[in-house]
CSV table of C-alpha atoms in Angstrom, one decimal:
chain,number,residue,atom,x,y,z
A,1,UNK,CA,21.6,39.3,-28.8
A,2,UNK,CA,22.3,37.3,-25.9
A,3,UNK,CA,19.4,35.0,-25.3
A,4,UNK,CA,17.6,35.4,-22.2
A,5,UNK,CA,17.3,32.2,-20.1
A,6,UNK,CA,14.2,31.6,-18.1
A,7,UNK,CA,13.6,29.7,-15.0
A,8,UNK,CA,10.3,28.0,-14.2
A,9,UNK,CA,8.9,25.0,-12.7
A,10,UNK,CA,5.9,22.6,-13.3
A,11,UNK,CA,4.4,21.0,-10.3
A,12,UNK,CA,2.3,17.8,-10.4
A,13,UNK,CA,2.2,14.7,-8.8
A,14,UNK,CA,3.9,12.9,-11.4
A,15,UNK,CA,3.2,9.4,-10.7
A,16,UNK,CA,-0.5,9.8,-10.3
A,17,UNK,CA,-1.2,12.7,-12.6
A,18,UNK,CA,0.6,11.0,-15.5
A,19,UNK,CA,-1.2,8.0,-15.0
A,20,UNK,CA,-4.3,9.7,-15.2
A,21,UNK,CA,-3.3,11.6,-18.5
A,22,UNK,CA,-2.4,8.5,-20.3
A,23,UNK,CA,-6.0,7.2,-19.5
A,24,UNK,CA,-7.4,10.4,-20.9
A,25,UNK,CA,-8.7,11.6,-17.5
A,26,UNK,CA,-8.7,15.6,-16.7
A,27,UNK,CA,-5.7,17.1,-14.7
A,28,UNK,CA,-4.4,20.3,-13.9
A,29,UNK,CA,-0.7,21.4,-13.2
A,30,UNK,CA,1.0,24.7,-11.9
A,31,UNK,CA,3.5,26.5,-14.2
A,32,UNK,CA,5.6,28.9,-12.0
A,33,UNK,CA,8.3,31.5,-13.0
A,34,UNK,CA,8.5,34.4,-15.4
A,35,UNK,CA,5.4,35.6,-17.1
A,36,UNK,CA,6.5,35.0,-20.5
A,37,UNK,CA,7.7,31.7,-19.8
A,38,UNK,CA,4.6,30.4,-18.3
A,39,UNK,CA,2.3,32.1,-21.1
A,40,UNK,CA,4.3,30.1,-23.8
A,41,UNK,CA,3.8,26.8,-21.7
A,42,UNK,CA,0.1,27.2,-21.4
A,43,UNK,CA,0.0,27.9,-25.1
A,44,UNK,CA,1.7,24.5,-25.6
A,45,UNK,CA,-0.3,22.6,-22.9
A,46,UNK,CA,-3.6,23.8,-21.9
A,47,UNK,CA,-6.5,22.0,-23.3
A,48,UNK,CA,-9.9,20.5,-22.4
A,49,UNK,CA,-8.3,17.6,-20.2
A,50,UNK,CA,-5.3,19.5,-19.0
A,51,UNK,CA,-5.6,22.8,-17.2
A,52,UNK,CA,-2.4,24.8,-16.5
A,53,UNK,CA,-2.5,27.6,-13.8
A,54,UNK,CA,0.5,30.2,-13.7
A,55,UNK,CA,1.9,31.3,-10.6
A,56,UNK,CA,5.1,34.0,-10.1
A,57,UNK,CA,5.9,32.0,-6.7
A,58,UNK,CA,8.6,29.8,-8.0
A,59,UNK,CA,10.0,29.1,-4.6
A,60,UNK,CA,6.6,28.3,-3.2
A,61,UNK,CA,5.7,25.8,-6.0
A,62,UNK,CA,9.0,24.0,-5.9
A,63,UNK,CA,8.5,23.7,-2.1
A,64,UNK,CA,5.2,22.2,-2.3
A,65,UNK,CA,6.4,19.8,-4.9
A,66,UNK,CA,9.2,18.6,-2.8
A,67,UNK,CA,7.7,18.9,0.7
A,68,UNK,CA,4.3,17.2,-0.1
A,69,UNK,CA,6.2,13.7,-0.6
A,70,UNK,CA,7.5,14.0,3.1
A,71,UNK,CA,3.9,14.4,4.4
A,72,UNK,CA,2.8,11.8,2.1
A,73,UNK,CA,5.0,9.2,3.7
A,74,UNK,CA,3.9,10.3,7.0
A,75,UNK,CA,0.4,9.8,5.8
A,76,UNK,CA,1.1,6.6,4.6
A,77,UNK,CA,2.6,5.4,8.2
A,78,UNK,CA,-0.7,6.5,9.7
A,79,UNK,CA,-2.9,4.8,7.2
A,80,UNK,CA,-0.6,1.7,7.7
A,81,UNK,CA,-0.9,1.6,11.3
A,82,UNK,CA,-4.7,1.8,11.2
A,83,UNK,CA,-5.0,5.1,13.4
A,84,UNK,CA,-8.2,6.1,11.5
A,85,UNK,CA,-9.4,8.8,8.9
A,86,UNK,CA,-9.5,11.7,11.2
A,87,UNK,CA,-5.9,11.0,12.6
A,88,UNK,CA,-4.6,10.7,9.0
A,89,UNK,CA,-6.5,14.0,7.8
A,90,UNK,CA,-5.2,15.9,10.9
A,91,UNK,CA,-1.8,14.8,10.2
A,92,UNK,CA,-2.2,16.3,6.6
A,93,UNK,CA,-3.7,19.3,7.8
A,94,UNK,CA,-0.9,19.8,10.1
A,95,UNK,CA,1.5,18.8,7.5
A,96,UNK,CA,0.2,21.5,5.2
A,97,UNK,CA,0.9,24.0,8.1
A,98,UNK,CA,4.3,22.7,8.3
A,99,UNK,CA,5.2,23.4,4.7
A,100,UNK,CA,3.6,26.8,4.9
A,101,UNK,CA,5.8,27.7,7.9
A,102,UNK,CA,8.8,27.0,5.7
A,103,UNK,CA,7.6,28.7,2.8
A,104,UNK,CA,7.0,31.8,4.8
A,105,UNK,CA,10.7,31.8,6.2
A,106,UNK,CA,11.9,31.2,2.5
A,107,UNK,CA,9.8,34.2,0.9
A,108,UNK,CA,7.1,32.2,-0.5
A,109,UNK,CA,3.4,33.3,-0.8
A,110,UNK,CA,0.9,31.9,1.4
A,111,UNK,CA,-1.6,31.5,-1.4
A,112,UNK,CA,0.4,29.0,-3.1
A,113,UNK,CA,0.0,26.4,-0.4
A,114,UNK,CA,-3.7,26.8,-0.5
A,115,UNK,CA,-3.9,26.2,-4.3
A,116,UNK,CA,-3.3,23.2,-7.0
A,117,UNK,CA,0.4,22.9,-6.2
A,118,UNK,CA,0.0,23.1,-2.3
A,119,UNK,CA,-3.3,21.4,-1.1
A,120,UNK,CA,-4.4,20.1,-4.4
A,121,UNK,CA,-0.7,18.1,-5.0
A,122,UNK,CA,-0.6,17.3,-1.5
A,123,UNK,CA,-4.2,15.5,-1.4
A,124,UNK,CA,-3.2,13.4,-4.4
A,125,UNK,CA,0.0,12.5,-3.1
A,126,UNK,CA,-1.4,11.6,0.2
A,127,UNK,CA,-4.3,9.6,-0.7
A,128,UNK,CA,-4.0,8.3,-4.6
A,129,UNK,CA,-3.7,4.4,-4.4
A,130,UNK,CA,-0.6,4.3,-6.6
A,131,UNK,CA,1.2,7.1,-4.8
A,132,UNK,CA,4.8,6.0,-4.3
A,133,UNK,CA,5.7,8.1,-1.1
A,134,UNK,CA,2.3,6.9,0.5
A,135,UNK,CA,3.5,3.6,-0.5
A,136,UNK,CA,6.6,3.8,1.2
A,137,UNK,CA,4.9,5.0,4.4
A,138,UNK,CA,2.5,1.6,4.3
A,139,UNK,CA,5.6,-0.1,4.0
A,140,UNK,CA,7.4,1.4,7.1
A,141,UNK,CA,4.4,1.0,9.1
A,142,UNK,CA,4.4,-3.1,8.1
A,143,UNK,CA,8.0,-3.0,9.4
A,144,UNK,CA,9.8,-3.1,6.2
A,145,UNK,CA,13.1,-1.3,6.0
A,146,UNK,CA,13.0,1.9,4.2
A,147,UNK,CA,16.2,0.9,2.2
A,148,UNK,CA,15.0,-2.3,1.5
A,149,UNK,CA,11.5,-0.9,-0.1
A,150,UNK,CA,13.6,1.8,-2.0
A,151,UNK,CA,15.8,-0.8,-3.7
A,152,UNK,CA,13.2,-2.9,-4.7
A,153,UNK,CA,10.9,-0.1,-6.2
A,154,UNK,CA,10.5,0.6,-9.7
A,155,UNK,CA,10.0,4.1,-9.0
A,156,UNK,CA,11.7,6.9,-6.4
A,157,UNK,CA,9.9,7.7,-3.6
A,158,UNK,CA,11.6,11.2,-3.2
A,159,UNK,CA,10.1,11.8,0.5
A,160,UNK,CA,12.9,9.5,1.8
A,161,UNK,CA,15.7,12.0,0.6
A,162,UNK,CA,13.5,15.3,0.9
A,163,UNK,CA,12.6,14.5,4.6
A,164,UNK,CA,16.5,15.0,5.6
A,165,UNK,CA,16.8,18.2,3.5
A,166,UNK,CA,14.0,19.8,4.8
A,167,UNK,CA,14.7,19.3,8.5
A,168,UNK,CA,18.3,20.9,7.7
A,169,UNK,CA,16.6,23.6,5.8
A,170,UNK,CA,14.5,24.2,8.6
A,171,UNK,CA,16.9,24.1,11.1
A,172,UNK,CA,19.0,27.2,9.1
A,173,UNK,CA,15.8,29.3,9.1
A,174,UNK,CA,14.8,28.2,12.5
A,175,UNK,CA,11.6,26.7,11.5
A,176,UNK,CA,10.5,23.7,13.5
A,177,UNK,CA,9.4,20.9,11.2
A,178,UNK,CA,7.9,18.2,13.6
A,179,UNK,CA,6.4,15.7,10.9
A,180,UNK,CA,9.4,15.9,8.6
A,181,UNK,CA,11.8,15.3,11.7
A,182,UNK,CA,9.9,12.1,12.5
A,183,UNK,CA,9.7,10.9,8.9
A,184,UNK,CA,13.6,11.3,8.6
A,185,UNK,CA,14.1,9.3,11.9
A,186,UNK,CA,12.3,6.6,10.9
A,187,UNK,CA,13.8,6.2,7.8
A,188,UNK,CA,17.5,7.1,8.6
A,189,UNK,CA,17.5,6.4,12.2
A,190,UNK,CA,15.3,3.2,12.4
A,191,UNK,CA,13.1,4.6,15.0
A,192,UNK,CA,9.8,2.7,15.2
A,193,UNK,CA,7.0,4.0,13.1
A,194,UNK,CA,4.5,3.8,16.0
A,195,UNK,CA,7.0,5.6,18.4
A,196,UNK,CA,7.6,8.4,15.7
A,197,UNK,CA,3.9,8.9,15.7
A,198,UNK,CA,3.4,8.9,19.5
A,199,UNK,CA,6.2,11.2,19.5
A,200,UNK,CA,3.8,13.7,17.2
A,201,UNK,CA,0.7,13.2,19.2
A,202,UNK,CA,2.4,13.5,22.4
A,203,UNK,CA,3.4,17.2,21.5
A,204,UNK,CA,2.3,19.9,24.0
A,205,UNK,CA,-1.0,21.7,22.7
A,206,UNK,CA,-0.6,25.0,20.8
A,207,UNK,CA,-2.8,27.2,18.5
A,208,UNK,CA,-3.7,26.3,15.1
A,209,UNK,CA,-1.4,28.1,13.1
A,210,UNK,CA,-2.4,27.1,9.5
């Protein structure tokens, strides 16, 4: 009989979560895809120190795993400029709303963005000391060129490339992504970080559409 191929995705903040796992600390991840494939993965991995949640929302989990890196770069930029905890938290919250808007346009479930793959992974990536995308944002705020940082780093800050892909995807489905757009302008157009964040803060007032 023909073998049936399944498609699934595991999402976690790999640079942070894997380090915690190696130290024996508890962590969790989300397995998304067909129910049987997820069930087998849970049977293999779930245990006292690793909780595995399942989700049928493959698109949403994949988007969360990609877009949180872009928001983490912006969060690092905000932190690096010393704009304060309130500004950084607001940026991360608006980043989550931005992620959710794109997800809705692509058929993802709203609940995914409020769960472990969404807000959970986003918080880890934005605030964990060893987060590589946060580190890129900090470097940009210090005036370092993006390509210089990326060429010297021992790991990959995916947000540097994902920001451009996200902006293009948003353009195709008519979804505005102001944070991703500003991150892309800093990395690929050499716009000063302070100017990019000023553009975000200067946007017209609107309803909180989280």
